[in-house]
CSV table of C-alpha atoms and ligand atoms in Angstrom, one decimal:
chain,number,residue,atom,x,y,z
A,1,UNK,CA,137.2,127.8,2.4
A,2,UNK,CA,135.7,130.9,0.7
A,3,UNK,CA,138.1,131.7,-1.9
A,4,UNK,CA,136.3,133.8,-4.2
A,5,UNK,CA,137.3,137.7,-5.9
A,6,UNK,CA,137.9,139.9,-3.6
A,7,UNK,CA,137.6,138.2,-0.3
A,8,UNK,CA,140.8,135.8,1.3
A,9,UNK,CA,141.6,134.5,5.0
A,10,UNK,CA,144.8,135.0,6.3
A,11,UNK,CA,147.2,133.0,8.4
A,12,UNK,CA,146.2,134.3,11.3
A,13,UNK,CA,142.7,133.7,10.8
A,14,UNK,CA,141.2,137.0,10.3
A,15,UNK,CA,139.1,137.9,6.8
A,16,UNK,CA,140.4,140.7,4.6
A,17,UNK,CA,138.0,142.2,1.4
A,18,UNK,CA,140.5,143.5,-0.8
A,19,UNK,CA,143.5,145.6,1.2
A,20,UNK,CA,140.9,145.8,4.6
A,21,UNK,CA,140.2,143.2,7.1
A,22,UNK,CA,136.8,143.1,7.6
A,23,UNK,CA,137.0,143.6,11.1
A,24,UNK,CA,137.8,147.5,10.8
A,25,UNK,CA,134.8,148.0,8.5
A,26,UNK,CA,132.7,146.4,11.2
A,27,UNK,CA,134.4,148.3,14.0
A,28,UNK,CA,134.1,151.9,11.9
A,29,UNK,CA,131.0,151.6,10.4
A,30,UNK,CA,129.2,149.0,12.7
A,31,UNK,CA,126.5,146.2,12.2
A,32,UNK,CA,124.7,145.4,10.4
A,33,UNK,CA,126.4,146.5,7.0
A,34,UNK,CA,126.9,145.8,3.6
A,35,UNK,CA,130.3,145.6,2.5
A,36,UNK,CA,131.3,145.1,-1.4
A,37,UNK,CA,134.5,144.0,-3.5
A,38,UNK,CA,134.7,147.2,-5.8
A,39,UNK,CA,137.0,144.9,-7.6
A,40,UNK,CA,135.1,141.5,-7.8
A,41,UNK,CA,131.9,144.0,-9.2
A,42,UNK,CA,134.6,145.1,-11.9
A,43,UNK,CA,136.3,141.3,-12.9
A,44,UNK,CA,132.8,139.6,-13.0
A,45,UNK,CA,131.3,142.7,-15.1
A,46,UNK,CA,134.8,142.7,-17.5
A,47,UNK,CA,134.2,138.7,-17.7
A,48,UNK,CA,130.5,139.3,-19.2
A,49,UNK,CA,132.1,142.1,-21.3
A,50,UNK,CA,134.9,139.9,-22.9
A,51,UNK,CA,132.3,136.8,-23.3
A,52,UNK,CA,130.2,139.2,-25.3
A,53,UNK,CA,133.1,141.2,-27.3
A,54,UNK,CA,131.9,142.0,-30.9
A,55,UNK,CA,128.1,140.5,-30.4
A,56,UNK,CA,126.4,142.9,-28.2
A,57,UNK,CA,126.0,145.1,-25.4
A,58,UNK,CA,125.4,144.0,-21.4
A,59,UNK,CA,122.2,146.0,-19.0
A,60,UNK,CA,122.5,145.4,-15.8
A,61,UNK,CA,119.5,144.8,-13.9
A,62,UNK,CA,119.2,147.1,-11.7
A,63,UNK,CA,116.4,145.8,-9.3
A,64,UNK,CA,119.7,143.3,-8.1
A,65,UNK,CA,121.4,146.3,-6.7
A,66,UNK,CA,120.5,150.1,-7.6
A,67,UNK,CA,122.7,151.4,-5.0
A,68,UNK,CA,123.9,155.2,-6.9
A,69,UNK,CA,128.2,154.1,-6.8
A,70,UNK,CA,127.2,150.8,-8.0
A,71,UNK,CA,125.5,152.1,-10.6
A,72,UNK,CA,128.0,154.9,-11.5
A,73,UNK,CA,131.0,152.6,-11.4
A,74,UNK,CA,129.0,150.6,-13.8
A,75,UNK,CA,127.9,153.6,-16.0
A,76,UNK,CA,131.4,154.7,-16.2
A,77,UNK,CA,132.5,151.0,-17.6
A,78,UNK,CA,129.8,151.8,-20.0
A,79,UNK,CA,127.3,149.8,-19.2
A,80,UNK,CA,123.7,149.8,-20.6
A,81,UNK,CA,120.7,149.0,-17.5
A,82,UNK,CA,117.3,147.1,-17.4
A,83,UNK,CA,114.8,149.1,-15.6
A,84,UNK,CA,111.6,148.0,-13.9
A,85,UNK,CA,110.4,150.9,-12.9
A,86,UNK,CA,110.0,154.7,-12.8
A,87,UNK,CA,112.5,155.1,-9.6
A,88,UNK,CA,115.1,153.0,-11.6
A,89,UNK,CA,115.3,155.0,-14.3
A,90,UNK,CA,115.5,158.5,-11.7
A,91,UNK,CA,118.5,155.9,-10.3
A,92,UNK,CA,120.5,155.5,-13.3
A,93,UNK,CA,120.3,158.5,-14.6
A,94,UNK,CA,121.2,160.2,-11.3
A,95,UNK,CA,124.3,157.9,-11.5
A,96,UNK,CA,125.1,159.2,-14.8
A,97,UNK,CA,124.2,156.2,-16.9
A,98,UNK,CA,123.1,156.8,-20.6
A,99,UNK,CA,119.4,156.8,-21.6
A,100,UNK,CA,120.0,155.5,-25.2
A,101,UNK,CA,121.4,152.0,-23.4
A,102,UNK,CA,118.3,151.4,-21.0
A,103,UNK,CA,115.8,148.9,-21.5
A,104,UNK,CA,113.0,149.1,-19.8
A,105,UNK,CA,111.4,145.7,-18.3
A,106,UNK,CA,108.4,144.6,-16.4
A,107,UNK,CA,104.9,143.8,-16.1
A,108,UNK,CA,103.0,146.9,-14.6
A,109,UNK,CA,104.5,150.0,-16.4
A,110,UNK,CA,102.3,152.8,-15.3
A,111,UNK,CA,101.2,155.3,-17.8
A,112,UNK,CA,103.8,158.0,-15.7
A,113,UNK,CA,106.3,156.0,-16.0
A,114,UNK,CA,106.0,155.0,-19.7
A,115,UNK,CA,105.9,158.8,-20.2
A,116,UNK,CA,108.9,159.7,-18.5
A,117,UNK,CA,110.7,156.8,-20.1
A,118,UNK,CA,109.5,158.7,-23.4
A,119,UNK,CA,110.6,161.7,-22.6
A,120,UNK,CA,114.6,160.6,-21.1
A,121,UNK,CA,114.8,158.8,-24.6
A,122,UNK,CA,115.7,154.8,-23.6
A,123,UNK,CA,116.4,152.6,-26.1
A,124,UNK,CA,113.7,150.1,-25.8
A,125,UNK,CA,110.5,149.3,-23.9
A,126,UNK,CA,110.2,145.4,-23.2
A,127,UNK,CA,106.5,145.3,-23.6
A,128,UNK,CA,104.9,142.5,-21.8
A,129,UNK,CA,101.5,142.2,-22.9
A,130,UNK,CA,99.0,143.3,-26.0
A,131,UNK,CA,97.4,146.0,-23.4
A,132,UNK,CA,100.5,147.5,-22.6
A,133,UNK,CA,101.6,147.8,-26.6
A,134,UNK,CA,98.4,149.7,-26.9
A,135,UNK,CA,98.8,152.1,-23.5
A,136,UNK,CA,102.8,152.7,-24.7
A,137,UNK,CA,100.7,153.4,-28.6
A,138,UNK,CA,98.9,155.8,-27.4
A,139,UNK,CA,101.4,157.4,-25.5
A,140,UNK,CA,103.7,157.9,-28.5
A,141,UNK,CA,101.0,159.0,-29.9
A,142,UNK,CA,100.8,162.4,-28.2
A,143,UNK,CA,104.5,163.0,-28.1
A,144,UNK,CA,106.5,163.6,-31.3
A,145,UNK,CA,108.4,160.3,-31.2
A,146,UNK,CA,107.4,156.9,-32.1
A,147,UNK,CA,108.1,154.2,-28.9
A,148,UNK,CA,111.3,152.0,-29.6
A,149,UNK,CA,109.7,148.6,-28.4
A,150,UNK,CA,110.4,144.9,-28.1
A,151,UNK,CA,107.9,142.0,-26.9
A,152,UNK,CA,109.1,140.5,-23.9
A,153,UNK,CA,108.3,136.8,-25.2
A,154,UNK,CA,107.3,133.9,-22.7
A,155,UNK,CA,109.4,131.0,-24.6
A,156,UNK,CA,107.2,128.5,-21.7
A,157,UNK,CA,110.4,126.9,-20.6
A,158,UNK,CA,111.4,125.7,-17.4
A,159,UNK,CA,114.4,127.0,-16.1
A,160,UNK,CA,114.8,124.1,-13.3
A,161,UNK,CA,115.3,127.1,-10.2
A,162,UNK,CA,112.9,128.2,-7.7
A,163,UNK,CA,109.1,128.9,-8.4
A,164,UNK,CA,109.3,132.3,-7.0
A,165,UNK,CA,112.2,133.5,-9.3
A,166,UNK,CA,110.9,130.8,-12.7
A,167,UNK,CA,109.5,133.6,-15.3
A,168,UNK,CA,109.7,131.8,-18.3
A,169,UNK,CA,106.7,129.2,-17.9
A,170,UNK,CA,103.5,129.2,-20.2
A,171,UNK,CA,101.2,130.0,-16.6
A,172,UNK,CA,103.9,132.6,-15.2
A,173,UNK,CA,103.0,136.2,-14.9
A,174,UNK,CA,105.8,137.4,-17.4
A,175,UNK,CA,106.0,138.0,-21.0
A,176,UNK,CA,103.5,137.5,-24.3
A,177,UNK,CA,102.8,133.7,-25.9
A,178,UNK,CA,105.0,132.8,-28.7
A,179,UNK,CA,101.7,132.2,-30.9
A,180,UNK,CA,100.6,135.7,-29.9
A,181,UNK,CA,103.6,137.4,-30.8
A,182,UNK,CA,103.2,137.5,-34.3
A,183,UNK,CA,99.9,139.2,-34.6
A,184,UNK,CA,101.1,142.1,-31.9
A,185,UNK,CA,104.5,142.3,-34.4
A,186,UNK,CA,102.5,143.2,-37.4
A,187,UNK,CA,100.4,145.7,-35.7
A,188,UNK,CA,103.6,147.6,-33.6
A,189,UNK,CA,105.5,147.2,-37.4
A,190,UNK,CA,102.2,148.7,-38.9
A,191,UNK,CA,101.7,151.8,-36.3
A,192,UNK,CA,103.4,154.9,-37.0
A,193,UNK,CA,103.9,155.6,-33.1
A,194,UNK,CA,106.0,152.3,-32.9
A,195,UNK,CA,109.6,151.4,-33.8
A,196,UNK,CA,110.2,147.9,-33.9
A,197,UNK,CA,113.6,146.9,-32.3
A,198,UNK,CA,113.4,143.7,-31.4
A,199,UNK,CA,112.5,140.5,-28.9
A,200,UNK,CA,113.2,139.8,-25.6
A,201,UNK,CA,112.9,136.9,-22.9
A,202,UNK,CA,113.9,136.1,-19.3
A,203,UNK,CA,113.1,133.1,-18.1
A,204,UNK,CA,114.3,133.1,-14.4
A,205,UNK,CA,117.1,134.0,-12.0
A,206,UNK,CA,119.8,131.6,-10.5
A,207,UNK,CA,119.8,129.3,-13.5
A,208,UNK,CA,122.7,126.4,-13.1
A,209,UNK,CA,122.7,125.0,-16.3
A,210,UNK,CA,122.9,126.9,-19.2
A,211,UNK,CA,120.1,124.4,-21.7
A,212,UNK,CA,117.2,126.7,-20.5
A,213,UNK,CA,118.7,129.5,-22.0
A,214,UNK,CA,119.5,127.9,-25.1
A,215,UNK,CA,116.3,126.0,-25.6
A,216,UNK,CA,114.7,129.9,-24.8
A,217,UNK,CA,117.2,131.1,-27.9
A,218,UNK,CA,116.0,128.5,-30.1
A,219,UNK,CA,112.5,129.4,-30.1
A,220,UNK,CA,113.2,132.7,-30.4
A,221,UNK,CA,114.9,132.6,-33.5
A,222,UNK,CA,112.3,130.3,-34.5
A,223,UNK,CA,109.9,134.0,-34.4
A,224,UNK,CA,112.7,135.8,-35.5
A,225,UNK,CA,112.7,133.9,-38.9
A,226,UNK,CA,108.9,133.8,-39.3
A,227,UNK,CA,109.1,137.4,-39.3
A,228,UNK,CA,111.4,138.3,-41.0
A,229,UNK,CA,109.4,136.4,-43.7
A,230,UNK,CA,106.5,138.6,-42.9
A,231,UNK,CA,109.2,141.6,-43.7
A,232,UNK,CA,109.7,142.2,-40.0
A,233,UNK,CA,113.3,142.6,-39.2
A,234,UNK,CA,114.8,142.5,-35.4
A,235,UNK,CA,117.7,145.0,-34.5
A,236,UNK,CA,118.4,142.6,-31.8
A,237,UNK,CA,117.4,140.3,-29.4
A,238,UNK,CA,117.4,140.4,-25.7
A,239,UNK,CA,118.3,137.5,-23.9
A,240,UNK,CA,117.7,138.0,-20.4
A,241,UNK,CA,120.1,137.5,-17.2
A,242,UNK,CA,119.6,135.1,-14.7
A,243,UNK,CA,123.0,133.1,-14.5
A,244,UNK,CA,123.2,131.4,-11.3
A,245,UNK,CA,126.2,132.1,-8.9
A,246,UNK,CA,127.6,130.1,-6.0
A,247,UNK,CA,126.1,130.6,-2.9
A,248,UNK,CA,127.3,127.7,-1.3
A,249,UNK,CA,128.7,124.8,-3.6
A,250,UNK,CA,126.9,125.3,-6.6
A,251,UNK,CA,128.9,124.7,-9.3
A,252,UNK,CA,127.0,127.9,-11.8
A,253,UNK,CA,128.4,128.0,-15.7
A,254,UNK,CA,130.4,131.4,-16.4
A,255,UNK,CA,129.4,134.0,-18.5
A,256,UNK,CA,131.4,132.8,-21.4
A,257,UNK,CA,129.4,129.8,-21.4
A,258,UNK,CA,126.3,131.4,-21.1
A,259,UNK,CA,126.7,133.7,-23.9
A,260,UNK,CA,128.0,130.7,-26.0
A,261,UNK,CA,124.9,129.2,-25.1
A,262,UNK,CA,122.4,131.7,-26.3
A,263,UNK,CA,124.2,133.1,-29.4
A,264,UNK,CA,124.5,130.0,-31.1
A,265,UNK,CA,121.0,129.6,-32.1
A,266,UNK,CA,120.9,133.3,-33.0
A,267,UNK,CA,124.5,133.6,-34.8
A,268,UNK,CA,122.8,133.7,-38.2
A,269,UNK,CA,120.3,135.9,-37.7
A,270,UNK,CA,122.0,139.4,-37.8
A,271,UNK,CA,121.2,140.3,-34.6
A,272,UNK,CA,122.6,142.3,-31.9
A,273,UNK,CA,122.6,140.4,-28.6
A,274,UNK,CA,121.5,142.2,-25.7
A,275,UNK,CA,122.6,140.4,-21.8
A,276,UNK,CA,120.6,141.6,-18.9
A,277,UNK,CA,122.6,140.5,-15.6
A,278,UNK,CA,122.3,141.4,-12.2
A,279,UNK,CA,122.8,138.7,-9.7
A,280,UNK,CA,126.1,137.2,-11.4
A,281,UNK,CA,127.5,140.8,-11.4
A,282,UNK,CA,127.0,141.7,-8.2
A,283,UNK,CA,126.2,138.8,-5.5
A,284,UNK,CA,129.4,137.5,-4.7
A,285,UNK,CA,131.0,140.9,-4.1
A,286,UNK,CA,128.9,141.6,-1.3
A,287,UNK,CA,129.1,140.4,2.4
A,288,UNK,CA,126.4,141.0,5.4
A,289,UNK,CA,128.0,141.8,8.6
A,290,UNK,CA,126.5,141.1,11.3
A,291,UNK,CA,127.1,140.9,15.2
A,292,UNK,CA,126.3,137.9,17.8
A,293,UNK,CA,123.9,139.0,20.5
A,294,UNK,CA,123.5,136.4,22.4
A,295,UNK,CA,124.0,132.3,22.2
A,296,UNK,CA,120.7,130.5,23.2
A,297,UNK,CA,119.8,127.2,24.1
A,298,UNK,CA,115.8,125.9,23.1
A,299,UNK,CA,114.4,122.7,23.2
A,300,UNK,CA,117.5,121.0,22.0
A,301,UNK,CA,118.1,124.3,18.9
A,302,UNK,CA,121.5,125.9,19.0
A,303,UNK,CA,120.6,129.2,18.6
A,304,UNK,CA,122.8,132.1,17.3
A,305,UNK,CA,121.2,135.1,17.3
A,306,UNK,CA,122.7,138.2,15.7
A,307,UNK,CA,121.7,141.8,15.0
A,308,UNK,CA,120.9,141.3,11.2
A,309,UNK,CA,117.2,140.4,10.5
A,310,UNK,CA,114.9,139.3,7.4
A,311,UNK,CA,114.4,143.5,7.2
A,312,UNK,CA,118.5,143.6,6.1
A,313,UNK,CA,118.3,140.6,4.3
A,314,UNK,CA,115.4,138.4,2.7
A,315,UNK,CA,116.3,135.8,0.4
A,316,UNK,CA,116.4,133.3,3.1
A,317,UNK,CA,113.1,134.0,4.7
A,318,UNK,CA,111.6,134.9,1.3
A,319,UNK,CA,113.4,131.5,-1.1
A,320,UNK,CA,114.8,129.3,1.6
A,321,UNK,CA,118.0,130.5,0.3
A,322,UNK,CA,121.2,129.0,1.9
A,323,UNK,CA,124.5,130.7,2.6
A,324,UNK,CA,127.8,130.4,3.9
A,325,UNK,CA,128.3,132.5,7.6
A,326,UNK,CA,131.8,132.5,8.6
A,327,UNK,CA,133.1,134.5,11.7
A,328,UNK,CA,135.3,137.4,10.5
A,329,UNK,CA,138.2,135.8,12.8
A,330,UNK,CA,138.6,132.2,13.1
A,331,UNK,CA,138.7,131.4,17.1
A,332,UNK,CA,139.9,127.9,18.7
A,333,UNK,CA,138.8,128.9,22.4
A,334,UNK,CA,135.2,127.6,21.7
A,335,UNK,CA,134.0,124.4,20.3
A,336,UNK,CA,132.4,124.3,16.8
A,337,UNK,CA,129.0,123.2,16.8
A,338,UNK,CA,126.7,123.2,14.5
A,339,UNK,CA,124.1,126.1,14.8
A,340,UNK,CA,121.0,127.8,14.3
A,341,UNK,CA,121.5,131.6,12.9
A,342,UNK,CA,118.9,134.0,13.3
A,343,UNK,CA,117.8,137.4,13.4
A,344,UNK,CA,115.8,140.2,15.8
A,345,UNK,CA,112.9,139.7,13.8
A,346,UNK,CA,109.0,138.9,15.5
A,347,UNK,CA,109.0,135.8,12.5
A,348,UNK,CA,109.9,132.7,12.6
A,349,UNK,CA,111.1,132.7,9.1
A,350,UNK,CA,113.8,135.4,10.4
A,351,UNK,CA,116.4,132.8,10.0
A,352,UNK,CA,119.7,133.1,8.3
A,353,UNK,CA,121.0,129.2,8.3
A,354,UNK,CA,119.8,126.1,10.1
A,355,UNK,CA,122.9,124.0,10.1
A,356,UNK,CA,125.9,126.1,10.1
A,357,UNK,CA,129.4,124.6,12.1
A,358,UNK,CA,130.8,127.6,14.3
A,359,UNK,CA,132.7,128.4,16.5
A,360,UNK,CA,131.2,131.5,18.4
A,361,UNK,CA,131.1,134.2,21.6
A,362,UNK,CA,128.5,136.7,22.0
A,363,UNK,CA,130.2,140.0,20.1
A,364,UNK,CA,131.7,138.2,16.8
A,365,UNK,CA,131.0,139.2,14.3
A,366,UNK,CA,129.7,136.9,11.1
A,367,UNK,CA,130.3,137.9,7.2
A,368,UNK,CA,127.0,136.2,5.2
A,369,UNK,CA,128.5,135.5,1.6
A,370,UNK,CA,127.3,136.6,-1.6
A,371,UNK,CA,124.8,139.1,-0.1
A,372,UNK,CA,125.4,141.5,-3.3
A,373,UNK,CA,122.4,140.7,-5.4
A,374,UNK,CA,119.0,141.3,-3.8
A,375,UNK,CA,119.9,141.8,-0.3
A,376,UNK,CA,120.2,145.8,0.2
A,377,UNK,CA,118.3,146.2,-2.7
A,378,UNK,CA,115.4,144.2,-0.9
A,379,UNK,CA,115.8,145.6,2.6
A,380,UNK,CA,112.6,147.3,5.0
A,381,UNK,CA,112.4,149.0,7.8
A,382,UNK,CA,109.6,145.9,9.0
A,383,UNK,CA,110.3,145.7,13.3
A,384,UNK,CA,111.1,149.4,13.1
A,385,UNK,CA,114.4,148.9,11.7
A,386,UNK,CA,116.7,151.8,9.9
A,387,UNK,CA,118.5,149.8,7.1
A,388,UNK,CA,122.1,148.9,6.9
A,389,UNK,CA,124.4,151.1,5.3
A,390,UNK,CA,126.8,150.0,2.4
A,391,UNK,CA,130.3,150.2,2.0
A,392,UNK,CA,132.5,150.2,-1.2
A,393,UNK,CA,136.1,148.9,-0.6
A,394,UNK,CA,139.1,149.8,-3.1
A,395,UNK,CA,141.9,148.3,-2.4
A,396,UNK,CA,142.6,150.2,0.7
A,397,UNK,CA,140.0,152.6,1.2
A,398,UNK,CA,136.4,151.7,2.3
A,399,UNK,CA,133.3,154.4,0.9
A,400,UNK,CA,130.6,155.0,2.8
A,401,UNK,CA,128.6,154.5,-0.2
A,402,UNK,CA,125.1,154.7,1.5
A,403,UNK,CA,124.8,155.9,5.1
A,404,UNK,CA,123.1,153.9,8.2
A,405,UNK,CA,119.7,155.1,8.6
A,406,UNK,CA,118.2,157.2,11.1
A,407,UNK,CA,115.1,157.2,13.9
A,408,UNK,CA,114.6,160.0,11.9
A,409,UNK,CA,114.4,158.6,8.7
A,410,UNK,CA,112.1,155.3,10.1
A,411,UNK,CA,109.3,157.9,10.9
A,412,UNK,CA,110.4,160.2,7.3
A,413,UNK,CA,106.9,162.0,5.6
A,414,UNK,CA,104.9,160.8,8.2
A,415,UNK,CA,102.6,162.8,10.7
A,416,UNK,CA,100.8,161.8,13.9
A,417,UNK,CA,96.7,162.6,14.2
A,418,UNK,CA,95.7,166.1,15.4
A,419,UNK,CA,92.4,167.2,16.7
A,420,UNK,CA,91.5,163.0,16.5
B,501,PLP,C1,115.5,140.2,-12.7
B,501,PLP,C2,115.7,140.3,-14.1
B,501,PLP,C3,117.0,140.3,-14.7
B,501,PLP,C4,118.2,139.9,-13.8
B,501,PLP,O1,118.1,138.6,-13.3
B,501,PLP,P1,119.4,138.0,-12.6
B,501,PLP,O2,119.0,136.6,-12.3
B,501,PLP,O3,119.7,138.8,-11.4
B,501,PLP,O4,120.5,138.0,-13.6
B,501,PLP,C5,117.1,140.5,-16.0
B,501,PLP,N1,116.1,140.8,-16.8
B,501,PLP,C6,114.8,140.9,-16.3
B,501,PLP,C7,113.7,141.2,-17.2
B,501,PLP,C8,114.6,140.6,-15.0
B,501,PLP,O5,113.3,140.7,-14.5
């Protein structure tokens, strides 16, 4: 049960993240809380690293988990980043991460952020549609440099995962026709404000089978070819992230196989690959702490509920998302049944697992697995919640890496009516 990097059970029952059972971080820095595998971070990030020695360079998309240490330990490993927005950038640079290795992703780019994007000197915008070419144009166009860009491509593929996080289909929000493409490449390779760099895709996040991406490659290098016939020539191509991980027993392909994957169809090309993962970095590192309040008994339910809420963590409420919940210390005082786990929260879709065997007592405390990717990252203050703090461990010693919040801090720039 729940061998994975970073976490193991001991004889004795109890459940250890690197050199510290979890039990102390709970007890010192109380519940909820994130808690991370400094080292897991480090293996999975040196895996993607190895798999893509030679070919390319790895961003890590930030939106999975922008904490400031996560992003410094990441910078100082080298790493490039894939922005979506103005804060992220403020984020990564603030962590010390290098301008010249950011790409720059998403749908919405405001003309603020385009401009401060500029100005810091990333490597590449990922432009996502012919009015946004023009905005990012006439942007460059005032300043002294020309914009590095590359389209964001919608290769209309279907990544076989969940609707809300498919990107890569012909009707999804995301990215510029493949028979459009050509038309906005001669103009950007024709405008003195624009640097051609390349192409990019993404076509969705928790991908189990690797044939997406490859299919995704193939038709890229398809447009690749066409133009460099046209005298267009790609620095590189940007392949996304989105490689599943295993939240309960999925069986996800490894980053070596995803890279495999997607160079092939590129290999002759002459481009430089460039890797955008978040999740696979990142979610199975992290656990959700979390303490039982109380046991409950309705209309036949076995209810758990505990003091972590769709606010701390909302993949479940938000994709149906299952995960493993495993008391931090194994007890044989109390039967296992099989439960209902929920949260705090005024919703019914405040619920954390609808069958999950346990043995409980109100007071244990619960790790939720692979709550690294898009759980703090995600987190609101909705029921008039402060949000969880997050905790590094190293071997030993656990960092406070963000603080719990305050009352304070739930009522933060705002001001009540005077004079009415
Ligand atoms: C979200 C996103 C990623 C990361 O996806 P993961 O599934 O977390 O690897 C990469 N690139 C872009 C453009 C994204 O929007």
């Amino acid at each position: 049960m729940s061998a994975s990097i970073g976490y193991r059970r001991d004889d004795e029952g109890e459940l250890w993240i690197e050199s510290v059972p979890l039990r102390d971080i709970a007890q010192r820095f109380g519940t909820p809380c994130y808690v991370y595998s400094r080292h897991a971070i480090e293996v999975r990030w040196d895996a993607y690293r190895e798999a893509l020695r030679g070919r390319g360079s790895l961003c890590y998309a930030v939106k999975a988990n922008g904490t400031l240490a996560i992003l410094s330990l990441l910078a100082q490993r080298g790493a490039g980043f894939d922005i979506v927005s103005g804060g992220e950038l403020a984020r990564v640079l603030r962590a010390g991460g290098d301008p010249a290795r950011i790409v720059f992703s998403g749908v919405g780019k405001t003309v603020k952020e385009i401009r401060r994007a500029l100005l810091a000197g990333i490597r590449c915008f990922n432009v996502e549609s012919a009015a946004e070419l023009e905005r990012i144009e006439g942007i460059a166009a005032e300043s002294a440099n020309p914009a590095p860009i590359a389209l964001r491509i919608n290769p209309d593929i279907d990544p076989q995962t969940h609707p809300y996080i498919a990107t890569g289909l012909a009707q999804s929000k995301f990215g510029i026709a493949l028979d459009e493409a050509e038309a906005l490449y001669q103009h950007a390779a024709a405008s003195p404000h624009l640097t051609v760099e390349g192409v990019a895709f993404h076509i969705g996040s928790q991908l189990l089978s690797v044939a997406p991406l490859r299919e995704a490659a193939e038709r890229t290098a398809a447009l690749v070819r066409t133009l460099h016939e046209r005298g267009i020539t790609m620095g590189h191509v940007d392949v996304g992230g989105g490689l599943g991980v295993r939240y309960v027993d999925e069986e996800p392909p490894d980053p070596q196989n995803h890279i495999a994957a997607v160079a092939a169809p590129l290999s002759d090309l002459g481009v430089e690959l460039l890797v955008e993962p978040g999740r696979a970095i990142v979610a199975e590192a992290g656990a959700l702490l979390t303490r039982v309040e109380y046991l409950k008994q309705s209309a036949g339910r076995d209810l758990v509920i505990v003091d972590a809420g769709m606010n701390d963590y909302l993949r479940p409420a938000l994709y149906d998302a299952a995960h493993r919940i495993e008391p931090l210390i194994t007890r044989d005082d109390e039967p296992i049944r099989d439960r209902e786990v929920v949260g705090p929260i005024c919703e019914s879709s405040d619920l954390f697992a609808r069958h999950c065997p346990l043995a409980v007592a109100p007071g244990d405390v619960l790790a939720i697995r692979c709550t690294g990717a898009y759980g703090a990252a995600m987190a609101s203050q909705y029921n008039g919640r402060p949000r969880a703090p997050e905790v590094l461990v190293d071997g030993a010693q656990a960092h406070l890496i963000r603080r719990r919040e305050t009352i304070d801090d739930l009522m933060r720039g705002e001001s009540v009516l005077v004079g009415g």
